[in-house]
């Protein structure tokens, strides 16, 4: 018998596949757009627009997250946020998530339950839910998430629509999660605000559909670094994009952390990922919607510059480097 007051650890092997599924599903809400949620061969999700926006990401332990850096609920929120941000970056409203969990058989089932709670909490922010998924044994812990969204009658906002003369704008923040990652990788846990930004990104979900309604010509989720992701927009749109450092202020705690760690804070702001801000281009003269601020401009040519000069400080994350 365990000591009084001590929780009993139950592994996934102990509970079995269907026991695990029942424990996880009990912590999930299918959301208002689900006509049929978990429990059958497939879920049914309403698609009033007649089109479905879909996006998939996979998170691998040791590559995308570490259990000693974040709790299960925080990892669940990060996994959901990474996919939900892709949906709103298309100008769509998220409707549902499908989640697959591949886990070692000795993983404590309580960890999977907390993961589900994190997934549910993040999807609830956008009025969506988790409608199904799969589980499997694996020597490496992996979380695969597919997000679905509805365009609400709007055309999708893609990466290839930026035009010379457009302004570049940003919704949300950059650099915070990258600073938190650097802090954790150096063995520290403070400043807390930066570490928490890495653990649980604050995604400006409402800004995506607002940008679409305001006539955004292109848009992208900033997951791998602002420079890297705006470089994708420049390449897809066959234009040149210039960002202005004067548009970015360095928060005091970020500046202090950068000084202590010997890092240029603009490397975090311009090349750091995982905050899931949104970047978009808008026609000249447009009134930017709530939550958006101007950070640069679009020009004839190709490539990306900072203050009209080439950037040499690294551009962002590459999953194979």
PDB file of C-alpha atoms in Angstrom:
ATOM      1  CA  UNK A   1       0.000   0.000   0.000  1.00  0.00           C
ATOM      2  CA  UNK A   2       1.285   3.519  -0.781  1.00  0.00           C
ATOM      3  CA  UNK A   3       1.909   5.872   2.136  1.00  0.00           C
ATOM      4  CA  UNK A   4      -1.190   7.771   3.221  1.00  0.00           C
ATOM      5  CA  UNK A   5      -1.730  10.901   1.135  1.00  0.00           C
ATOM      6  CA  UNK A   6       0.640   9.825  -1.644  1.00  0.00           C
ATOM      7  CA  UNK A   7      -0.809   9.538  -5.152  1.00  0.00           C
ATOM      8  CA  UNK A   8      -0.677   6.124  -6.792  1.00  0.00           C
ATOM      9  CA  UNK A   9       1.169   6.135 -10.116  1.00  0.00           C
ATOM     10  CA  UNK A  10      -0.616   4.228 -12.876  1.00  0.00           C
ATOM     11  CA  UNK A  11       1.207   3.661 -16.145  1.00  0.00           C
ATOM     12  CA  UNK A  12      -0.346   3.551 -19.581  1.00  0.00           C
ATOM     13  CA  UNK A  13       0.521  -0.150 -19.680  1.00  0.00           C
ATOM     14  CA  UNK A  14      -1.485  -0.645 -16.483  1.00  0.00           C
ATOM     15  CA  UNK A  15      -4.595   1.100 -17.767  1.00  0.00           C
ATOM     16  CA  UNK A  16      -4.426  -0.225 -21.347  1.00  0.00           C
ATOM     17  CA  UNK A  17      -5.372   1.471 -24.610  1.00  0.00           C
ATOM     18  CA  UNK A  18      -9.090   1.783 -23.967  1.00  0.00           C
ATOM     19  CA  UNK A  19      -8.673   2.736 -20.352  1.00  0.00           C
ATOM     20  CA  UNK A  20      -6.312   5.501 -21.456  1.00  0.00           C
ATOM     21  CA  UNK A  21      -8.769   6.690 -24.095  1.00  0.00           C
ATOM     22  CA  UNK A  22     -11.642   6.822 -21.632  1.00  0.00           C
ATOM     23  CA  UNK A  23      -9.554   8.804 -19.122  1.00  0.00           C
ATOM     24  CA  UNK A  24      -8.412  11.274 -21.765  1.00  0.00           C
ATOM     25  CA  UNK A  25     -11.819  11.726 -23.411  1.00  0.00           C
ATOM     26  CA  UNK A  26     -13.369  12.437 -20.016  1.00  0.00           C
ATOM     27  CA  UNK A  27     -11.242  15.594 -19.880  1.00  0.00           C
ATOM     28  CA  UNK A  28     -12.097  16.851 -23.354  1.00  0.00           C
ATOM     29  CA  UNK A  29     -14.935  18.943 -24.756  1.00  0.00           C
ATOM     30  CA  UNK A  30     -15.822  18.383 -28.400  1.00  0.00           C
ATOM     31  CA  UNK A  31     -16.909  22.010 -28.766  1.00  0.00           C
ATOM     32  CA  UNK A  32     -19.997  23.589 -30.321  1.00  0.00           C
ATOM     33  CA  UNK A  33     -19.100  22.786 -33.959  1.00  0.00           C
ATOM     34  CA  UNK A  34     -18.914  19.028 -33.347  1.00  0.00           C
ATOM     35  CA  UNK A  35     -22.018  17.168 -34.498  1.00  0.00           C
ATOM     36  CA  UNK A  36     -20.457  13.889 -33.368  1.00  0.00           C
ATOM     37  CA  UNK A  37     -17.486  13.784 -31.037  1.00  0.00           C
ATOM     38  CA  UNK A  38     -15.124  11.037 -29.820  1.00  0.00           C
ATOM     39  CA  UNK A  39     -16.310   7.438 -29.606  1.00  0.00           C
ATOM     40  CA  UNK A  40     -17.024   6.371 -33.179  1.00  0.00           C
ATOM     41  CA  UNK A  41     -14.883   5.588 -36.220  1.00  0.00           C
ATOM     42  CA  UNK A  42     -14.853   9.265 -37.071  1.00  0.00           C
ATOM     43  CA  UNK A  43     -16.047  12.613 -35.816  1.00  0.00           C
ATOM     44  CA  UNK A  44     -18.491  14.884 -37.619  1.00  0.00           C
ATOM     45  CA  UNK A  45     -17.802  18.627 -37.544  1.00  0.00           C
ATOM     46  CA  UNK A  46     -20.068  21.311 -38.978  1.00  0.00           C
ATOM     47  CA  UNK A  47     -18.591  23.258 -41.903  1.00  0.00           C
ATOM     48  CA  UNK A  48     -21.109  26.028 -42.632  1.00  0.00           C
ATOM     49  CA  UNK A  49     -18.818  27.665 -45.194  1.00  0.00           C
ATOM     50  CA  UNK A  50     -18.573  24.468 -47.247  1.00  0.00           C
ATOM     51  CA  UNK A  51     -14.767  24.627 -47.114  1.00  0.00           C
ATOM     52  CA  UNK A  52     -12.482  23.294 -44.373  1.00  0.00           C
ATOM     53  CA  UNK A  53      -9.070  24.729 -43.494  1.00  0.00           C
ATOM     54  CA  UNK A  54      -6.790  21.993 -42.143  1.00  0.00           C
ATOM     55  CA  UNK A  55      -3.304  22.018 -40.621  1.00  0.00           C
ATOM     56  CA  UNK A  56      -1.130  19.416 -38.902  1.00  0.00           C
ATOM     57  CA  UNK A  57       1.866  19.624 -36.583  1.00  0.00           C
ATOM     58  CA  UNK A  58       3.823  16.984 -34.721  1.00  0.00           C
ATOM     59  CA  UNK A  59       5.712  17.588 -31.466  1.00  0.00           C
ATOM     60  CA  UNK A  60       8.495  15.175 -30.519  1.00  0.00           C
ATOM     61  CA  UNK A  61       9.934  15.005 -27.016  1.00  0.00           C
ATOM     62  CA  UNK A  62      13.502  16.251 -26.927  1.00  0.00           C
ATOM     63  CA  UNK A  63      13.011  18.153 -30.163  1.00  0.00           C
ATOM     64  CA  UNK A  64       9.937  20.308 -29.530  1.00  0.00           C
ATOM     65  CA  UNK A  65       9.363  19.963 -25.798  1.00  0.00           C
ATOM     66  CA  UNK A  66      10.936  18.663 -22.613  1.00  0.00           C
ATOM     67  CA  UNK A  67       8.997  17.332 -19.659  1.00  0.00           C
ATOM     68  CA  UNK A  68      11.518  18.796 -17.227  1.00  0.00           C
ATOM     69  CA  UNK A  69      10.882  22.259 -18.699  1.00  0.00           C
ATOM     70  CA  UNK A  70       7.088  22.244 -18.795  1.00  0.00           C
ATOM     71  CA  UNK A  71       4.169  20.394 -17.249  1.00  0.00           C
ATOM     72  CA  UNK A  72       1.826  18.175 -19.236  1.00  0.00           C
ATOM     73  CA  UNK A  73      -0.971  20.755 -19.288  1.00  0.00           C
ATOM     74  CA  UNK A  74       1.448  23.404 -20.589  1.00  0.00           C
ATOM     75  CA  UNK A  75       2.684  21.060 -23.311  1.00  0.00           C
ATOM     76  CA  UNK A  76      -0.932  20.376 -24.255  1.00  0.00           C
ATOM     77  CA  UNK A  77      -1.607  24.079 -24.567  1.00  0.00           C
ATOM     78  CA  UNK A  78       1.507  24.567 -26.713  1.00  0.00           C
ATOM     79  CA  UNK A  79       0.514  21.680 -28.977  1.00  0.00           C
ATOM     80  CA  UNK A  80      -2.970  23.103 -29.481  1.00  0.00           C
ATOM     81  CA  UNK A  81      -1.724  26.662 -29.928  1.00  0.00           C
ATOM     82  CA  UNK A  82       0.741  25.710 -32.666  1.00  0.00           C
ATOM     83  CA  UNK A  83      -2.099  24.334 -34.783  1.00  0.00           C
ATOM     84  CA  UNK A  84      -4.827  26.812 -33.912  1.00  0.00           C
ATOM     85  CA  UNK A  85      -2.469  29.645 -34.877  1.00  0.00           C
ATOM     86  CA  UNK A  86      -2.092  28.147 -38.360  1.00  0.00           C
ATOM     87  CA  UNK A  87      -5.866  28.148 -38.789  1.00  0.00           C
ATOM     88  CA  UNK A  88      -6.356  31.792 -37.803  1.00  0.00           C
ATOM     89  CA  UNK A  89      -3.359  32.746 -39.975  1.00  0.00           C
ATOM     90  CA  UNK A  90      -5.497  31.640 -42.935  1.00  0.00           C
ATOM     91  CA  UNK A  91      -8.230  34.012 -41.772  1.00  0.00           C
ATOM     92  CA  UNK A  92     -10.400  31.161 -40.513  1.00  0.00           C
ATOM     93  CA  UNK A  93     -12.137  30.400 -37.232  1.00  0.00           C
ATOM     94  CA  UNK A  94     -10.912  27.174 -35.568  1.00  0.00           C
ATOM     95  CA  UNK A  95     -13.587  24.517 -35.147  1.00  0.00           C
ATOM     96  CA  UNK A  96     -11.926  21.306 -33.971  1.00  0.00           C
ATOM     97  CA  UNK A  97      -8.738  19.396 -33.183  1.00  0.00           C
ATOM     98  CA  UNK A  98      -7.771  15.773 -33.754  1.00  0.00           C
ATOM     99  CA  UNK A  99      -4.942  14.567 -31.513  1.00  0.00           C
ATOM    100  CA  UNK A 100      -2.722  11.483 -31.712  1.00  0.00           C
ATOM    101  CA  UNK A 101      -0.552  10.514 -28.750  1.00  0.00           C
ATOM    102  CA  UNK A 102       2.350   8.086 -29.104  1.00  0.00           C
ATOM    103  CA  UNK A 103       3.852   7.330 -25.713  1.00  0.00           C
ATOM    104  CA  UNK A 104       6.162   4.938 -23.837  1.00  0.00           C
ATOM    105  CA  UNK A 105       4.176   2.292 -21.989  1.00  0.00           C
ATOM    106  CA  UNK A 106       5.637   3.351 -18.637  1.00  0.00           C
ATOM    107  CA  UNK A 107       4.307   6.911 -18.960  1.00  0.00           C
ATOM    108  CA  UNK A 108       2.120   7.824 -15.994  1.00  0.00           C
ATOM    109  CA  UNK A 109      -1.488   7.987 -17.190  1.00  0.00           C
ATOM    110  CA  UNK A 110      -1.941  11.108 -15.044  1.00  0.00           C
ATOM    111  CA  UNK A 111       0.477  12.879 -17.399  1.00  0.00           C
ATOM    112  CA  UNK A 112      -1.753  12.036 -20.379  1.00  0.00           C
ATOM    113  CA  UNK A 113      -4.794  13.261 -18.455  1.00  0.00           C
ATOM    114  CA  UNK A 114      -3.091  16.583 -17.735  1.00  0.00           C
ATOM    115  CA  UNK A 115      -2.060  16.839 -21.381  1.00  0.00           C
ATOM    116  CA  UNK A 116      -5.721  16.473 -22.351  1.00  0.00           C
ATOM    117  CA  UNK A 117      -6.688  19.195 -19.874  1.00  0.00           C
ATOM    118  CA  UNK A 118      -4.171  21.551 -21.505  1.00  0.00           C
ATOM    119  CA  UNK A 119      -5.478  20.756 -24.979  1.00  0.00           C
ATOM    120  CA  UNK A 120      -9.037  21.386 -23.808  1.00  0.00           C
ATOM    121  CA  UNK A 121      -8.148  24.669 -22.117  1.00  0.00           C
ATOM    122  CA  UNK A 122      -6.445  26.115 -25.208  1.00  0.00           C
ATOM    123  CA  UNK A 123      -9.142  25.038 -27.672  1.00  0.00           C
ATOM    124  CA  UNK A 124     -11.777  26.534 -25.380  1.00  0.00           C
ATOM    125  CA  UNK A 125     -10.187  29.960 -25.935  1.00  0.00           C
ATOM    126  CA  UNK A 126     -11.387  29.879 -29.548  1.00  0.00           C
ATOM    127  CA  UNK A 127     -14.667  28.046 -29.022  1.00  0.00           C
ATOM    128  CA  UNK A 128     -13.354  24.824 -30.550  1.00  0.00           C
ATOM    129  CA  UNK A 129     -12.888  21.350 -29.098  1.00  0.00           C
ATOM    130  CA  UNK A 130     -11.054  18.051 -29.442  1.00  0.00           C
ATOM    131  CA  UNK A 131     -13.244  15.678 -31.450  1.00  0.00           C
ATOM    132  CA  UNK A 132     -11.071  12.573 -31.717  1.00  0.00           C
ATOM    133  CA  UNK A 133      -7.648  11.103 -32.349  1.00  0.00           C
ATOM    134  CA  UNK A 134      -5.577   8.020 -31.677  1.00  0.00           C
ATOM    135  CA  UNK A 135      -3.113   6.531 -29.184  1.00  0.00           C
ATOM    136  CA  UNK A 136      -0.202   4.168 -29.702  1.00  0.00           C
ATOM    137  CA  UNK A 137       2.807   2.796 -27.864  1.00  0.00           C
ATOM    138  CA  UNK A 138       6.124   4.358 -28.881  1.00  0.00           C
ATOM    139  CA  UNK A 139       9.624   4.537 -27.376  1.00  0.00           C
ATOM    140  CA  UNK A 140       9.527   8.297 -28.062  1.00  0.00           C
ATOM    141  CA  UNK A 141       6.767  10.544 -26.727  1.00  0.00           C
ATOM    142  CA  UNK A 142       5.065  12.309 -29.641  1.00  0.00           C
ATOM    143  CA  UNK A 143       1.948  14.448 -29.984  1.00  0.00           C
ATOM    144  CA  UNK A 144       0.411  14.967 -33.433  1.00  0.00           C
ATOM    145  CA  UNK A 145      -2.370  17.508 -33.786  1.00  0.00           C
ATOM    146  CA  UNK A 146      -4.615  18.280 -36.744  1.00  0.00           C
ATOM    147  CA  UNK A 147      -6.664  21.467 -36.576  1.00  0.00           C
ATOM    148  CA  UNK A 148      -9.754  22.290 -38.635  1.00  0.00           C
ATOM    149  CA  UNK A 149     -11.262  25.696 -39.330  1.00  0.00           C
ATOM    150  CA  UNK A 150     -14.104  27.489 -41.077  1.00  0.00           C
ATOM    151  CA  UNK A 151     -13.605  30.516 -43.342  1.00  0.00           C
ATOM    152  CA  UNK A 152     -17.022  32.002 -42.697  1.00  0.00           C
ATOM    153  CA  UNK A 153     -17.505  32.965 -46.336  1.00  0.00           C
ATOM    154  CA  UNK A 154     -14.170  34.794 -46.590  1.00  0.00           C
ATOM    155  CA  UNK A 155     -11.420  33.873 -49.067  1.00  0.00           C
ATOM    156  CA  UNK A 156      -8.385  32.279 -47.398  1.00  0.00           C
ATOM    157  CA  UNK A 157      -5.491  34.642 -46.717  1.00  0.00           C
ATOM    158  CA  UNK A 158      -2.422  32.955 -48.184  1.00  0.00           C
ATOM    159  CA  UNK A 159       1.307  33.725 -48.267  1.00  0.00           C
ATOM    160  CA  UNK A 160       1.457  34.707 -51.918  1.00  0.00           C
ATOM    161  CA  UNK A 161      -0.660  37.851 -52.006  1.00  0.00           C
ATOM    162  CA  UNK A 162       1.727  40.581 -50.798  1.00  0.00           C
ATOM    163  CA  UNK A 163       2.129  43.463 -53.250  1.00  0.00           C
ATOM    164  CA  UNK A 164       4.728  46.264 -53.542  1.00  0.00           C
ATOM    165  CA  UNK A 165       3.473  49.227 -51.555  1.00  0.00           C
ATOM    166  CA  UNK A 166       1.762  47.061 -48.902  1.00  0.00           C
ATOM    167  CA  UNK A 167       2.552  47.607 -45.256  1.00  0.00           C
ATOM    168  CA  UNK A 168       3.733  44.776 -43.018  1.00  0.00           C
ATOM    169  CA  UNK A 169       1.986  44.464 -39.670  1.00  0.00           C
ATOM    170  CA  UNK A 170       2.243  42.258 -36.599  1.00  0.00           C
ATOM    171  CA  UNK A 171      -0.317  41.033 -34.084  1.00  0.00           C
ATOM    172  CA  UNK A 172       0.942  39.563 -30.834  1.00  0.00           C
ATOM    173  CA  UNK A 173       4.476  39.508 -29.523  1.00  0.00           C
ATOM    174  CA  UNK A 174       7.775  38.017 -30.617  1.00  0.00           C
ATOM    175  CA  UNK A 175      10.958  37.186 -28.752  1.00  0.00           C
ATOM    176  CA  UNK A 176       9.370  36.211 -25.461  1.00  0.00           C
ATOM    177  CA  UNK A 177       9.272  32.449 -26.034  1.00  0.00           C
ATOM    178  CA  UNK A 178      12.753  32.463 -27.586  1.00  0.00           C
ATOM    179  CA  UNK A 179      14.095  34.279 -24.541  1.00  0.00           C
ATOM    180  CA  UNK A 180      12.394  31.731 -22.296  1.00  0.00           C
ATOM    181  CA  UNK A 181      13.909  28.877 -24.295  1.00  0.00           C
ATOM    182  CA  UNK A 182      17.393  30.380 -23.968  1.00  0.00           C
ATOM    183  CA  UNK A 183      16.918  30.843 -20.232  1.00  0.00           C
ATOM    184  CA  UNK A 184      15.788  27.234 -19.753  1.00  0.00           C
ATOM    185  CA  UNK A 185      18.585  25.890 -21.973  1.00  0.00           C
ATOM    186  CA  UNK A 186      21.138  27.700 -19.785  1.00  0.00           C
ATOM    187  CA  UNK A 187      19.734  25.978 -16.684  1.00  0.00           C
ATOM    188  CA  UNK A 188      17.783  28.919 -15.243  1.00  0.00           C
ATOM    189  CA  UNK A 189      14.067  29.338 -14.458  1.00  0.00           C
ATOM    190  CA  UNK A 190      13.706  33.121 -14.250  1.00  0.00           C
ATOM    191  CA  UNK A 191      12.578  35.698 -15.289  1.00  0.00           C
ATOM    192  CA  UNK A 192       9.297  33.838 -14.844  1.00  0.00           C
ATOM    193  CA  UNK A 193       7.391  35.888 -17.447  1.00  0.00           C
ATOM    194  CA  UNK A 194       9.818  34.848 -20.194  1.00  0.00           C
ATOM    195  CA  UNK A 195       9.892  31.198 -19.153  1.00  0.00           C
ATOM    196  CA  UNK A 196       6.084  31.104 -18.996  1.00  0.00           C
ATOM    197  CA  UNK A 197       5.923  32.627 -22.475  1.00  0.00           C
ATOM    198  CA  UNK A 198       7.835  29.607 -23.771  1.00  0.00           C
ATOM    199  CA  UNK A 199       5.679  27.162 -21.840  1.00  0.00           C
ATOM    200  CA  UNK A 200       2.328  28.693 -22.836  1.00  0.00           C
ATOM    201  CA  UNK A 201       2.310  31.043 -25.844  1.00  0.00           C
ATOM    202  CA  UNK A 202      -0.244  33.859 -25.918  1.00  0.00           C
ATOM    203  CA  UNK A 203      -1.676  33.622 -29.418  1.00  0.00           C
ATOM    204  CA  UNK A 204      -3.684  36.586 -30.790  1.00  0.00           C
ATOM    205  CA  UNK A 205      -6.400  34.307 -32.151  1.00  0.00           C
ATOM    206  CA  UNK A 206      -8.987  36.988 -32.892  1.00  0.00           C
ATOM    207  CA  UNK A 207      -6.489  38.975 -34.958  1.00  0.00           C
ATOM    208  CA  UNK A 208      -6.474  36.474 -37.841  1.00  0.00           C
ATOM    209  CA  UNK A 209     -10.124  36.717 -38.869  1.00  0.00           C
ATOM    210  CA  UNK A 210     -10.006  40.483 -38.196  1.00  0.00           C
ATOM    211  CA  UNK A 211      -7.110  40.845 -40.634  1.00  0.00           C
ATOM    212  CA  UNK A 212      -8.969  38.824 -43.260  1.00  0.00           C
ATOM    213  CA  UNK A 213     -12.037  41.030 -42.871  1.00  0.00           C
ATOM    214  CA  UNK A 214      -9.848  44.147 -43.172  1.00  0.00           C
ATOM    215  CA  UNK A 215      -8.415  43.021 -46.516  1.00  0.00           C
ATOM    216  CA  UNK A 216      -5.039  41.523 -45.565  1.00  0.00           C
ATOM    217  CA  UNK A 217      -3.208  40.534 -48.739  1.00  0.00           C
ATOM    218  CA  UNK A 218      -1.079  37.830 -47.074  1.00  0.00           C
ATOM    219  CA  UNK A 219      -0.667  36.372 -43.604  1.00  0.00           C
ATOM    220  CA  UNK A 220       1.443  33.844 -41.728  1.00  0.00           C
ATOM    221  CA  UNK A 221       1.789  32.332 -38.262  1.00  0.00           C
ATOM    222  CA  UNK A 222       5.153  33.325 -36.792  1.00  0.00           C
ATOM    223  CA  UNK A 223       6.225  29.943 -35.467  1.00  0.00           C
ATOM    224  CA  UNK A 224       9.829  29.686 -36.650  1.00  0.00           C
ATOM    225  CA  UNK A 225      10.934  33.319 -36.318  1.00  0.00           C
ATOM    226  CA  UNK A 226       9.647  36.552 -37.843  1.00  0.00           C
ATOM    227  CA  UNK A 227      12.467  36.831 -40.371  1.00  0.00           C
ATOM    228  CA  UNK A 228      12.196  33.217 -41.433  1.00  0.00           C
ATOM    229  CA  UNK A 229       8.429  33.324 -41.794  1.00  0.00           C
ATOM    230  CA  UNK A 230       8.271  36.703 -43.540  1.00  0.00           C
ATOM    231  CA  UNK A 231      10.931  35.323 -45.853  1.00  0.00           C
ATOM    232  CA  UNK A 232       8.387  32.656 -46.851  1.00  0.00           C
ATOM    233  CA  UNK A 233       5.882  35.417 -47.652  1.00  0.00           C
ATOM    234  CA  UNK A 234       8.453  37.312 -49.710  1.00  0.00           C
ATOM    235  CA  UNK A 235       9.358  34.175 -51.670  1.00  0.00           C
ATOM    236  CA  UNK A 236       5.746  33.118 -52.266  1.00  0.00           C
ATOM    237  CA  UNK A 237       4.680  36.654 -53.270  1.00  0.00           C
ATOM    238  CA  UNK A 238       7.756  37.394 -55.423  1.00  0.00           C
ATOM    239  CA  UNK A 239       8.440  40.634 -53.544  1.00  0.00           C
ATOM    240  CA  UNK A 240      11.001  42.177 -51.226  1.00  0.00           C
ATOM    241  CA  UNK A 241      10.089  42.811 -47.577  1.00  0.00           C
ATOM    242  CA  UNK A 242      11.840  45.201 -45.209  1.00  0.00           C
ATOM    243  CA  UNK A 243      11.331  45.204 -41.439  1.00  0.00           C
ATOM    244  CA  UNK A 244      12.174  48.139 -39.159  1.00  0.00           C
ATOM    245  CA  UNK A 245      13.893  47.551 -35.833  1.00  0.00           C
ATOM    246  CA  UNK A 246      12.466  50.852 -34.535  1.00  0.00           C
ATOM    247  CA  UNK A 247       9.047  49.169 -34.597  1.00  0.00           C
ATOM    248  CA  UNK A 248      10.171  46.786 -31.855  1.00  0.00           C
ATOM    249  CA  UNK A 249      10.688  47.856 -28.274  1.00  0.00           C
ATOM    250  CA  UNK A 250      12.698  45.594 -25.969  1.00  0.00           C
ATOM    251  CA  UNK A 251      10.865  44.922 -22.680  1.00  0.00           C
ATOM    252  CA  UNK A 252      12.959  45.635 -19.598  1.00  0.00           C
ATOM    253  CA  UNK A 253      13.075  42.041 -18.382  1.00  0.00           C
ATOM    254  CA  UNK A 254      14.033  40.817 -21.851  1.00  0.00           C
ATOM    255  CA  UNK A 255      16.799  43.419 -22.059  1.00  0.00           C
ATOM    256  CA  UNK A 256      18.078  42.433 -18.595  1.00  0.00           C
ATOM    257  CA  UNK A 257      18.030  38.732 -19.488  1.00  0.00           C
ATOM    258  CA  UNK A 258      19.812  39.403 -22.792  1.00  0.00           C
ATOM    259  CA  UNK A 259      22.534  41.342 -21.019  1.00  0.00           C
ATOM    260  CA  UNK A 260      22.990  38.609 -18.409  1.00  0.00           C
ATOM    261  CA  UNK A 261      23.134  35.863 -21.051  1.00  0.00           C
ATOM    262  CA  UNK A 262      25.191  37.754 -23.629  1.00  0.00           C
ATOM    263  CA  UNK A 263      22.465  37.723 -26.289  1.00  0.00           C
ATOM    264  CA  UNK A 264      21.365  40.477 -28.671  1.00  0.00           C
ATOM    265  CA  UNK A 265      17.659  40.886 -27.759  1.00  0.00           C
ATOM    266  CA  UNK A 266      16.842  41.689 -31.379  1.00  0.00           C
ATOM    267  CA  UNK A 267      17.883  38.155 -32.252  1.00  0.00           C
ATOM    268  CA  UNK A 268      15.027  36.963 -30.032  1.00  0.00           C
ATOM    269  CA  UNK A 269      12.590  39.549 -31.381  1.00  0.00           C
ATOM    270  CA  UNK A 270      13.349  39.005 -35.072  1.00  0.00           C
ATOM    271  CA  UNK A 271      14.491  35.387 -35.250  1.00  0.00           C
ATOM    272  CA  UNK A 272      12.854  33.726 -32.256  1.00  0.00           C
ATOM    273  CA  UNK A 273       9.895  31.405 -32.717  1.00  0.00           C
ATOM    274  CA  UNK A 274       7.196  29.737 -30.595  1.00  0.00           C
ATOM    275  CA  UNK A 275       5.257  32.895 -29.678  1.00  0.00           C
ATOM    276  CA  UNK A 276       2.830  32.283 -32.561  1.00  0.00           C
ATOM    277  CA  UNK A 277       2.293  35.926 -33.352  1.00  0.00           C
ATOM    278  CA  UNK A 278       0.635  36.696 -36.678  1.00  0.00           C
ATOM    279  CA  UNK A 279       2.309  38.713 -39.426  1.00  0.00           C
ATOM    280  CA  UNK A 280       0.406  40.082 -42.404  1.00  0.00           C
ATOM    281  CA  UNK A 281       0.556  42.546 -45.248  1.00  0.00           C
ATOM    282  CA  UNK A 282      -2.160  45.129 -45.886  1.00  0.00           C
ATOM    283  CA  UNK A 283      -2.854  47.523 -48.766  1.00  0.00           C
ATOM    284  CA  UNK A 284      -1.402  51.027 -48.310  1.00  0.00           C
ATOM    285  CA  UNK A 285      -3.677  53.441 -46.499  1.00  0.00           C
ATOM    286  CA  UNK A 286      -5.712  50.755 -44.761  1.00  0.00           C
ATOM    287  CA  UNK A 287      -6.765  51.259 -41.161  1.00  0.00           C
ATOM    288  CA  UNK A 288      -5.184  48.364 -39.318  1.00  0.00           C
ATOM    289  CA  UNK A 289      -7.664  46.300 -37.306  1.00  0.00           C
ATOM    290  CA  UNK A 290      -7.521  46.073 -33.538  1.00  0.00           C
ATOM    291  CA  UNK A 291      -4.406  44.346 -32.250  1.00  0.00           C
ATOM    292  CA  UNK A 292      -2.221  45.039 -35.300  1.00  0.00           C
ATOM    293  CA  UNK A 293       0.767  47.409 -35.597  1.00  0.00           C
ATOM    294  CA  UNK A 294       2.952  48.380 -38.545  1.00  0.00           C
ATOM    295  CA  UNK A 295       6.485  46.922 -38.586  1.00  0.00           C
ATOM    296  CA  UNK A 296       7.695  47.166 -42.183  1.00  0.00           C
ATOM    297  CA  UNK A 297       6.932  47.502 -45.874  1.00  0.00           C
ATOM    298  CA  UNK A 298       6.753  45.564 -49.139  1.00  0.00           C
ATOM    299  CA  UNK A 299       8.823  46.545 -52.189  1.00  0.00           C
ATOM    300  CA  UNK A 300       9.700  45.431 -55.702  1.00  0.00           C
ATOM    301  CA  UNK A 301      12.508  42.898 -55.772  1.00  0.00           C
ATOM    302  CA  UNK A 302      13.139  39.809 -53.720  1.00  0.00           C
ATOM    303  CA  UNK A 303      14.354  38.733 -50.306  1.00  0.00           C
ATOM    304  CA  UNK A 304      14.180  40.152 -46.819  1.00  0.00           C
ATOM    305  CA  UNK A 305      16.027  43.074 -45.246  1.00  0.00           C
ATOM    306  CA  UNK A 306      16.098  44.772 -41.864  1.00  0.00           C
ATOM    307  CA  UNK A 307      16.374  48.557 -41.921  1.00  0.00           C
ATOM    308  CA  UNK A 308      17.035  48.158 -45.657  1.00  0.00           C
ATOM    309  CA  UNK A 309      20.161  46.081 -45.007  1.00  0.00           C
ATOM    310  CA  UNK A 310      20.813  42.327 -45.136  1.00  0.00           C
ATOM    311  CA  UNK A 311      20.362  40.603 -41.773  1.00  0.00           C
ATOM    312  CA  UNK A 312      23.281  38.407 -40.695  1.00  0.00           C
ATOM    313  CA  UNK A 313      22.178  37.294 -37.232  1.00  0.00           C
ATOM    314  CA  UNK A 314      20.289  34.108 -38.129  1.00  0.00           C
ATOM    315  CA  UNK A 315      16.693  33.973 -39.284  1.00  0.00           C
ATOM    316  CA  UNK A 316      14.944  31.297 -37.219  1.00  0.00           C
ATOM    317  CA  UNK A 317      14.171  27.651 -36.564  1.00  0.00           C
ATOM    318  CA  UNK A 318      14.787  24.809 -39.022  1.00  0.00           C
ATOM    319  CA  UNK A 319      13.368  21.416 -37.999  1.00  0.00           C
ATOM    320  CA  UNK A 320      16.214  19.529 -39.677  1.00  0.00           C
ATOM    321  CA  UNK A 321      19.149  21.545 -38.307  1.00  0.00           C
TER     322      UNK A 321
END
